[in-house]
Amino acid sequence: MSNTIGLFYGTDTSNTEMVGQKIQQQFAELGSTVELHDVKDTDIETMLNYDFLILGIPTWDFGGIQSDWEDIGDALSALDLSGKTVALYGLGDQFGYGDFFVDAMGWLHEKLLNTGATFVGQWSTEGYDFEASRAANADKSEFIGLAIDEDQQFDLTDQRVEQWVIQLYAEQALAAA
Ligand SMILES: Cc1cc2nc3c(=O)[nH]c(=O)nc-3n(C[C@H](O)[C@H](O)[C@H](O)COP(=O)(O)O)c2cc1C
């Protein structure tokens, strides 16, 4: 199995791809290779080539799922990801869509719940201002993965990505990769 990390994203207006590139750069600084795949152009079985997966998804249309991810929802649920480590990141707009902030990241987590994957990269909700999110836990203290808001807090993106990648190392996610 490869030590290379597989990052899979879907995007409508490129923000999720751009954040994927920032994650890739940050891992490169730490000596790890990340391969980027747009789910629109990729056979979903490609995920099985990696032990460590990073999956990125934006939310559209009041809690809606980015269309390329939505198309493969059932195929995702059918994957056997046991032994694999998965970290999620989601793009959203907390002021424009505060009742649905990064909801699609919660959907992605739900789709993968029975695949056997181990999830890492949970992220504090501190510093965000939103009403509700499918990607947050019951007391709204944590998101299931990294939340990025390019619409309202683009100035925090680099710092959040850097901290999150360091956190993934600290969680020894790479030890399993
Ligand atoms: C029409 C529209 C609907 C949106 N709906 C949501 C939403 O329900 N929840 C959310 O968190 N963000 C929402 N957003 C914000 C997008 O998720 C955000 O702009 C994101 O960065 C887009 O990522 P992409 O460029 O990778 O497609 C919406 C944006 C637009 C323009």
PDB file of C-alpha atoms and ligand atoms in Angstrom:
ATOM      1  CA  MET A   1       0.000   0.000   0.000  1.00  0.00           C
ATOM      2  CA  SER A   2       1.123   3.492  -0.751  1.00  0.00           C
ATOM      3  CA  ASN A   3       2.088   6.172   1.760  1.00  0.00           C
ATOM      4  CA  THR A   4       0.587   8.741  -0.545  1.00  0.00           C
ATOM      5  CA  ILE A   5      -2.569  10.471   0.639  1.00  0.00           C
ATOM      6  CA  GLY A   6      -5.602  10.570  -1.664  1.00  0.00           C
ATOM      7  CA  LEU A   7      -7.626  13.796  -1.626  1.00  0.00           C
ATOM      8  CA  PHE A   8     -11.000  13.640  -3.382  1.00  0.00           C
ATOM      9  CA  TYR A   9     -13.123  16.743  -3.870  1.00  0.00           C
ATOM     10  CA  GLY A  10     -16.219  17.931  -5.697  1.00  0.00           C
ATOM     11  CA  THR A  11     -16.741  21.583  -6.557  1.00  0.00           C
ATOM     12  CA  ASP A  12     -19.051  23.975  -8.425  1.00  0.00           C
ATOM     13  CA  THR A  13     -17.000  27.186  -8.293  1.00  0.00           C
ATOM     14  CA  SER A  14     -13.471  25.882  -7.503  1.00  0.00           C
ATOM     15  CA  ASN A  15     -13.217  26.861  -3.840  1.00  0.00           C
ATOM     16  CA  THR A  16     -13.080  23.263  -2.624  1.00  0.00           C
ATOM     17  CA  GLU A  17     -10.383  22.469  -5.190  1.00  0.00           C
ATOM     18  CA  MET A  18      -8.367  25.520  -4.114  1.00  0.00           C
ATOM     19  CA  VAL A  19      -8.548  24.452  -0.463  1.00  0.00           C
ATOM     20  CA  GLY A  20      -7.486  20.959  -1.554  1.00  0.00           C
ATOM     21  CA  GLN A  21      -4.393  22.497  -3.150  1.00  0.00           C
ATOM     22  CA  LYS A  22      -3.613  24.355   0.078  1.00  0.00           C
ATOM     23  CA  ILE A  23      -3.907  21.088   2.024  1.00  0.00           C
ATOM     24  CA  GLN A  24      -1.613  19.458  -0.541  1.00  0.00           C
ATOM     25  CA  GLN A  25       0.960  22.264  -0.125  1.00  0.00           C
ATOM     26  CA  GLN A  26       0.835  22.018   3.645  1.00  0.00           C
ATOM     27  CA  PHE A  27       1.435  18.275   3.584  1.00  0.00           C
ATOM     28  CA  ALA A  28       4.278  18.807   1.101  1.00  0.00           C
ATOM     29  CA  GLU A  29       5.985  21.079   3.611  1.00  0.00           C
ATOM     30  CA  LEU A  30       5.813  18.192   6.071  1.00  0.00           C
ATOM     31  CA  GLY A  31       7.229  15.786   3.482  1.00  0.00           C
ATOM     32  CA  SER A  32       4.037  13.972   2.475  1.00  0.00           C
ATOM     33  CA  THR A  33       2.553  13.616  -0.988  1.00  0.00           C
ATOM     34  CA  VAL A  34      -1.134  14.288  -1.579  1.00  0.00           C
ATOM     35  CA  GLU A  35      -2.754  13.305  -4.900  1.00  0.00           C
ATOM     36  CA  LEU A  36      -5.815  15.373  -5.876  1.00  0.00           C
ATOM     37  CA  HIS A  37      -8.847  13.871  -7.629  1.00  0.00           C
ATOM     38  CA  ASP A  38     -11.994  15.657  -8.777  1.00  0.00           C
ATOM     39  CA  VAL A  39     -14.773  13.116  -8.106  1.00  0.00           C
ATOM     40  CA  LYS A  40     -16.417  14.215 -11.359  1.00  0.00           C
ATOM     41  CA  ASP A  41     -13.535  12.628 -13.346  1.00  0.00           C
ATOM     42  CA  THR A  42     -12.581   9.775 -11.044  1.00  0.00           C
ATOM     43  CA  ASP A  43     -13.730   6.209 -10.584  1.00  0.00           C
ATOM     44  CA  ILE A  44     -14.761   6.053  -6.948  1.00  0.00           C
ATOM     45  CA  GLU A  45     -12.925   2.727  -6.541  1.00  0.00           C
ATOM     46  CA  THR A  46      -9.693   4.773  -6.822  1.00  0.00           C
ATOM     47  CA  MET A  47     -10.220   5.551  -3.139  1.00  0.00           C
ATOM     48  CA  LEU A  48      -9.270   1.960  -2.378  1.00  0.00           C
ATOM     49  CA  ASN A  49      -5.689   2.666  -3.545  1.00  0.00           C
ATOM     50  CA  TYR A  50      -5.070   4.800  -0.453  1.00  0.00           C
ATOM     51  CA  ASP A  51      -4.923   4.066   3.267  1.00  0.00           C
ATOM     52  CA  PHE A  52      -5.404   7.720   4.154  1.00  0.00           C
ATOM     53  CA  LEU A  53      -8.164   9.708   2.478  1.00  0.00           C
ATOM     54  CA  ILE A  54      -9.123  13.380   2.645  1.00  0.00           C
ATOM     55  CA  LEU A  55     -12.561  14.190   1.225  1.00  0.00           C
ATOM     56  CA  GLY A  56     -13.728  17.748   0.445  1.00  0.00           C
ATOM     57  CA  ILE A  57     -17.312  18.882  -0.254  1.00  0.00           C
ATOM     58  CA  PRO A  58     -19.126  22.238  -0.496  1.00  0.00           C
ATOM     59  CA  THR A  59     -22.783  22.778   0.453  1.00  0.00           C
ATOM     60  CA  TRP A  60     -25.172  24.275  -2.100  1.00  0.00           C
ATOM     61  CA  ASP A  61     -28.797  25.426  -2.147  1.00  0.00           C
ATOM     62  CA  PHE A  62     -29.849  25.404   1.498  1.00  0.00           C
ATOM     63  CA  GLY A  63     -28.236  22.240   2.745  1.00  0.00           C
ATOM     64  CA  GLY A  64     -27.904  20.629  -0.670  1.00  0.00           C
ATOM     65  CA  ILE A  65     -25.154  18.238  -1.679  1.00  0.00           C
ATOM     66  CA  GLN A  66     -22.635  19.219  -4.369  1.00  0.00           C
ATOM     67  CA  SER A  67     -23.956  17.380  -7.426  1.00  0.00           C
ATOM     68  CA  ASP A  68     -20.927  15.228  -8.293  1.00  0.00           C
ATOM     69  CA  TRP A  69     -20.793  13.886  -4.745  1.00  0.00           C
ATOM     70  CA  GLU A  70     -24.550  13.390  -4.695  1.00  0.00           C
ATOM     71  CA  ASP A  71     -24.325  11.263  -7.859  1.00  0.00           C
ATOM     72  CA  ILE A  72     -21.996   8.777  -6.132  1.00  0.00           C
ATOM     73  CA  GLY A  73     -23.676   8.735  -2.713  1.00  0.00           C
ATOM     74  CA  ASP A  74     -24.880   5.140  -2.936  1.00  0.00           C
ATOM     75  CA  ALA A  75     -21.555   3.910  -4.362  1.00  0.00           C
ATOM     76  CA  LEU A  76     -19.757   5.576  -1.458  1.00  0.00           C
ATOM     77  CA  SER A  77     -21.897   3.791   1.106  1.00  0.00           C
ATOM     78  CA  ALA A  78     -21.101   0.471  -0.558  1.00  0.00           C
ATOM     79  CA  LEU A  79     -17.296   0.886  -0.282  1.00  0.00           C
ATOM     80  CA  ASP A  80     -15.291  -1.204   2.161  1.00  0.00           C
ATOM     81  CA  LEU A  81     -13.013   1.330   3.854  1.00  0.00           C
ATOM     82  CA  SER A  82     -12.114  -0.782   6.866  1.00  0.00           C
ATOM     83  CA  GLY A  83      -8.541  -0.145   7.954  1.00  0.00           C
ATOM     84  CA  LYS A  84      -8.583   3.233   6.243  1.00  0.00           C
ATOM     85  CA  THR A  85      -8.352   6.649   7.871  1.00  0.00           C
ATOM     86  CA  VAL A  86     -10.631   9.402   6.569  1.00  0.00           C
ATOM     87  CA  ALA A  87     -10.556  13.154   7.210  1.00  0.00           C
ATOM     88  CA  LEU A  88     -13.334  15.409   5.898  1.00  0.00           C
ATOM     89  CA  TYR A  89     -13.407  19.094   5.004  1.00  0.00           C
ATOM     90  CA  GLY A  90     -16.385  21.186   3.985  1.00  0.00           C
ATOM     91  CA  LEU A  91     -16.909  24.573   2.381  1.00  0.00           C
ATOM     92  CA  GLY A  92     -19.823  26.820   3.255  1.00  0.00           C
ATOM     93  CA  ASP A  93     -21.099  30.303   4.052  1.00  0.00           C
ATOM     94  CA  GLN A  94     -22.031  30.732   7.722  1.00  0.00           C
ATOM     95  CA  PHE A  95     -23.754  34.109   7.427  1.00  0.00           C
ATOM     96  CA  GLY A  96     -25.563  33.497   4.131  1.00  0.00           C
ATOM     97  CA  TYR A  97     -26.681  29.975   5.079  1.00  0.00           C
ATOM     98  CA  GLY A  98     -26.391  29.846   8.865  1.00  0.00           C
ATOM     99  CA  ASP A  99     -29.103  27.212   9.260  1.00  0.00           C
ATOM    100  CA  PHE A 100     -27.316  24.847   6.854  1.00  0.00           C
ATOM    101  CA  PHE A 101     -23.660  25.631   7.436  1.00  0.00           C
ATOM    102  CA  VAL A 102     -21.419  22.984   5.768  1.00  0.00           C
ATOM    103  CA  ASP A 103     -24.354  20.538   5.907  1.00  0.00           C
ATOM    104  CA  ALA A 104     -22.972  18.482   3.025  1.00  0.00           C
ATOM    105  CA  MET A 105     -19.938  17.504   5.108  1.00  0.00           C
ATOM    106  CA  GLY A 106     -22.398  15.943   7.578  1.00  0.00           C
ATOM    107  CA  TRP A 107     -24.083  14.109   4.711  1.00  0.00           C
ATOM    108  CA  LEU A 108     -20.726  12.733   3.548  1.00  0.00           C
ATOM    109  CA  HIS A 109     -19.976  11.492   7.052  1.00  0.00           C
ATOM    110  CA  GLU A 110     -23.390   9.801   7.220  1.00  0.00           C
ATOM    111  CA  LYS A 111     -22.791   8.117   3.850  1.00  0.00           C
ATOM    112  CA  LEU A 112     -19.496   6.658   5.100  1.00  0.00           C
ATOM    113  CA  LEU A 113     -20.613   5.652   8.594  1.00  0.00           C
ATOM    114  CA  ASN A 114     -21.007   1.970   7.737  1.00  0.00           C
ATOM    115  CA  THR A 115     -17.939   1.620   5.512  1.00  0.00           C
ATOM    116  CA  GLY A 116     -15.582   0.758   8.389  1.00  0.00           C
ATOM    117  CA  ALA A 117     -13.510   3.928   7.989  1.00  0.00           C
ATOM    118  CA  THR A 118     -11.885   5.583  11.000  1.00  0.00           C
ATOM    119  CA  PHE A 119     -12.538   9.335  11.071  1.00  0.00           C
ATOM    120  CA  VAL A 120      -9.946  11.881  12.172  1.00  0.00           C
ATOM    121  CA  GLY A 121      -9.698  15.663  11.922  1.00  0.00           C
ATOM    122  CA  GLN A 122     -12.675  16.768  14.002  1.00  0.00           C
ATOM    123  CA  TRP A 123     -12.562  20.530  14.330  1.00  0.00           C
ATOM    124  CA  SER A 124     -13.745  22.992  16.988  1.00  0.00           C
ATOM    125  CA  THR A 125     -16.681  25.279  16.143  1.00  0.00           C
ATOM    126  CA  GLU A 126     -15.001  28.116  18.031  1.00  0.00           C
ATOM    127  CA  GLY A 127     -14.606  31.172  15.812  1.00  0.00           C
ATOM    128  CA  TYR A 128     -17.640  30.342  13.653  1.00  0.00           C
ATOM    129  CA  ASP A 129     -21.093  31.939  13.938  1.00  0.00           C
ATOM    130  CA  PHE A 130     -23.950  29.745  12.684  1.00  0.00           C
ATOM    131  CA  GLU A 131     -27.367  28.500  13.810  1.00  0.00           C
ATOM    132  CA  ALA A 132     -27.323  24.875  12.739  1.00  0.00           C
ATOM    133  CA  SER A 133     -25.142  22.402  10.879  1.00  0.00           C
ATOM    134  CA  ARG A 134     -25.598  18.756   9.919  1.00  0.00           C
ATOM    135  CA  ALA A 135     -21.806  18.489  10.269  1.00  0.00           C
ATOM    136  CA  ALA A 136     -21.766  19.537  13.950  1.00  0.00           C
ATOM    137  CA  ASN A 137     -22.150  17.292  17.002  1.00  0.00           C
ATOM    138  CA  ALA A 138     -25.127  17.535  19.381  1.00  0.00           C
ATOM    139  CA  ASP A 139     -23.748  20.332  21.562  1.00  0.00           C
ATOM    140  CA  LYS A 140     -22.377  22.190  18.540  1.00  0.00           C
ATOM    141  CA  SER A 141     -18.853  22.144  19.972  1.00  0.00           C
ATOM    142  CA  GLU A 142     -17.241  20.283  17.052  1.00  0.00           C
ATOM    143  CA  PHE A 143     -17.570  19.743  13.341  1.00  0.00           C
ATOM    144  CA  ILE A 144     -16.903  16.251  11.984  1.00  0.00           C
ATOM    145  CA  GLY A 145     -14.102  17.762   9.879  1.00  0.00           C
ATOM    146  CA  LEU A 146     -12.528  21.063   8.906  1.00  0.00           C
ATOM    147  CA  ALA A 147     -15.031  23.843   8.063  1.00  0.00           C
ATOM    148  CA  ILE A 148     -13.815  26.496   5.627  1.00  0.00           C
ATOM    149  CA  ASP A 149     -15.743  29.671   4.803  1.00  0.00           C
ATOM    150  CA  GLU A 150     -14.303  31.373   1.750  1.00  0.00           C
ATOM    151  CA  ASP A 151     -17.289  33.717   1.553  1.00  0.00           C
ATOM    152  CA  GLN A 152     -17.076  35.273   5.023  1.00  0.00           C
ATOM    153  CA  GLN A 153     -13.734  34.279   6.570  1.00  0.00           C
ATOM    154  CA  PHE A 154     -11.340  33.785   3.665  1.00  0.00           C
ATOM    155  CA  ASP A 155      -8.617  35.479   5.691  1.00  0.00           C
ATOM    156  CA  LEU A 156      -8.679  32.564   8.159  1.00  0.00           C
ATOM    157  CA  THR A 157      -8.391  29.792   5.556  1.00  0.00           C
ATOM    158  CA  ASP A 158      -4.588  29.477   5.406  1.00  0.00           C
ATOM    159  CA  GLN A 159      -4.255  29.396   9.166  1.00  0.00           C
ATOM    160  CA  ARG A 160      -7.073  26.859   9.538  1.00  0.00           C
ATOM    161  CA  VAL A 161      -5.600  24.574   6.888  1.00  0.00           C
ATOM    162  CA  GLU A 162      -2.157  24.760   8.467  1.00  0.00           C
ATOM    163  CA  GLN A 163      -3.490  23.955  11.950  1.00  0.00           C
ATOM    164  CA  TRP A 164      -5.682  21.155  10.681  1.00  0.00           C
ATOM    165  CA  VAL A 165      -2.872  19.433   8.805  1.00  0.00           C
ATOM    166  CA  ILE A 166      -0.678  19.663  11.901  1.00  0.00           C
ATOM    167  CA  GLN A 167      -3.579  18.248  13.922  1.00  0.00           C
ATOM    168  CA  LEU A 168      -3.866  15.296  11.532  1.00  0.00           C
ATOM    169  CA  TYR A 169      -0.214  14.542  12.193  1.00  0.00           C
ATOM    170  CA  ALA A 170      -0.757  14.856  15.925  1.00  0.00           C
ATOM    171  CA  GLU A 171      -3.612  12.392  15.707  1.00  0.00           C
ATOM    172  CA  GLN A 172      -1.083  10.059  14.119  1.00  0.00           C
ATOM    173  CA  ALA A 173      -3.288   9.628  11.157  1.00  0.00           C
ATOM    174  CA  LEU A 174      -0.215   9.188   9.023  1.00  0.00           C
ATOM    175  CA  ALA A 175       1.088   6.373  11.164  1.00  0.00           C
ATOM    176  CA  ALA A 176      -1.655   4.250   9.672  1.00  0.00           C
ATOM    177  CA  ALA A 177      -0.949   5.415   6.129  1.00  0.00           C
TER     178      ALA A 177
HETATM  179  C1  LIG B   1     -26.881  29.628  -4.203  1.00  0.00           C
HETATM  180  C2  LIG B   1     -25.920  29.240  -3.103  1.00  0.00           C
HETATM  181  C3  LIG B   1     -26.338  28.367  -2.127  1.00  0.00           C
HETATM  182  C4  LIG B   1     -25.488  27.995  -1.071  1.00  0.00           C
HETATM  183  N1  LIG B   1     -25.944  27.192  -0.059  1.00  0.00           N
HETATM  184  C5  LIG B   1     -25.165  26.958   1.025  1.00  0.00           C
HETATM  185  C6  LIG B   1     -25.639  26.219   2.148  1.00  0.00           C
HETATM  186  O1  LIG B   1     -26.783  25.735   2.190  1.00  0.00           O
HETATM  187  N2  LIG B   1     -24.803  26.028   3.206  1.00  0.00           N
HETATM  188  C7  LIG B   1     -23.525  26.526   3.226  1.00  0.00           C
HETATM  189  O2  LIG B   1     -22.817  26.324   4.233  1.00  0.00           O
HETATM  190  N3  LIG B   1     -23.034  27.217   2.155  1.00  0.00           N
HETATM  191  C8  LIG B   1     -23.811  27.459   1.076  1.00  0.00           C
HETATM  192  N4  LIG B   1     -23.317  28.173   0.018  1.00  0.00           N
HETATM  193  C9  LIG B   1     -21.917  28.630   0.025  1.00  0.00           C
HETATM  194  C10 LIG B   1     -20.976  27.700  -0.752  1.00  0.00           C
HETATM  195  O3  LIG B   1     -20.885  26.438  -0.127  1.00  0.00           O
HETATM  196  C11 LIG B   1     -19.582  28.329  -0.800  1.00  0.00           C
HETATM  197  O4  LIG B   1     -19.613  29.464  -1.632  1.00  0.00           O
HETATM  198  C12 LIG B   1     -18.484  27.380  -1.228  1.00  0.00           C
HETATM  199  O5  LIG B   1     -17.230  28.016  -1.031  1.00  0.00           O
HETATM  200  C13 LIG B   1     -18.610  26.924  -2.675  1.00  0.00           C
HETATM  201  O6  LIG B   1     -17.646  25.931  -2.904  1.00  0.00           O
HETATM  202  P1  LIG B   1     -17.219  25.464  -4.387  1.00  0.00           P
HETATM  203  O7  LIG B   1     -16.626  26.696  -5.074  1.00  0.00           O
HETATM  204  O8  LIG B   1     -16.186  24.429  -4.180  1.00  0.00           O
HETATM  205  O9  LIG B   1     -18.425  24.947  -5.097  1.00  0.00           O
HETATM  206  C14 LIG B   1     -24.159  28.517  -1.038  1.00  0.00           C
HETATM  207  C15 LIG B   1     -23.750  29.406  -2.047  1.00  0.00           C
HETATM  208  C16 LIG B   1     -24.615  29.766  -3.056  1.00  0.00           C
HETATM  209  C17 LIG B   1     -24.133  30.757  -4.085  1.00  0.00           C
END
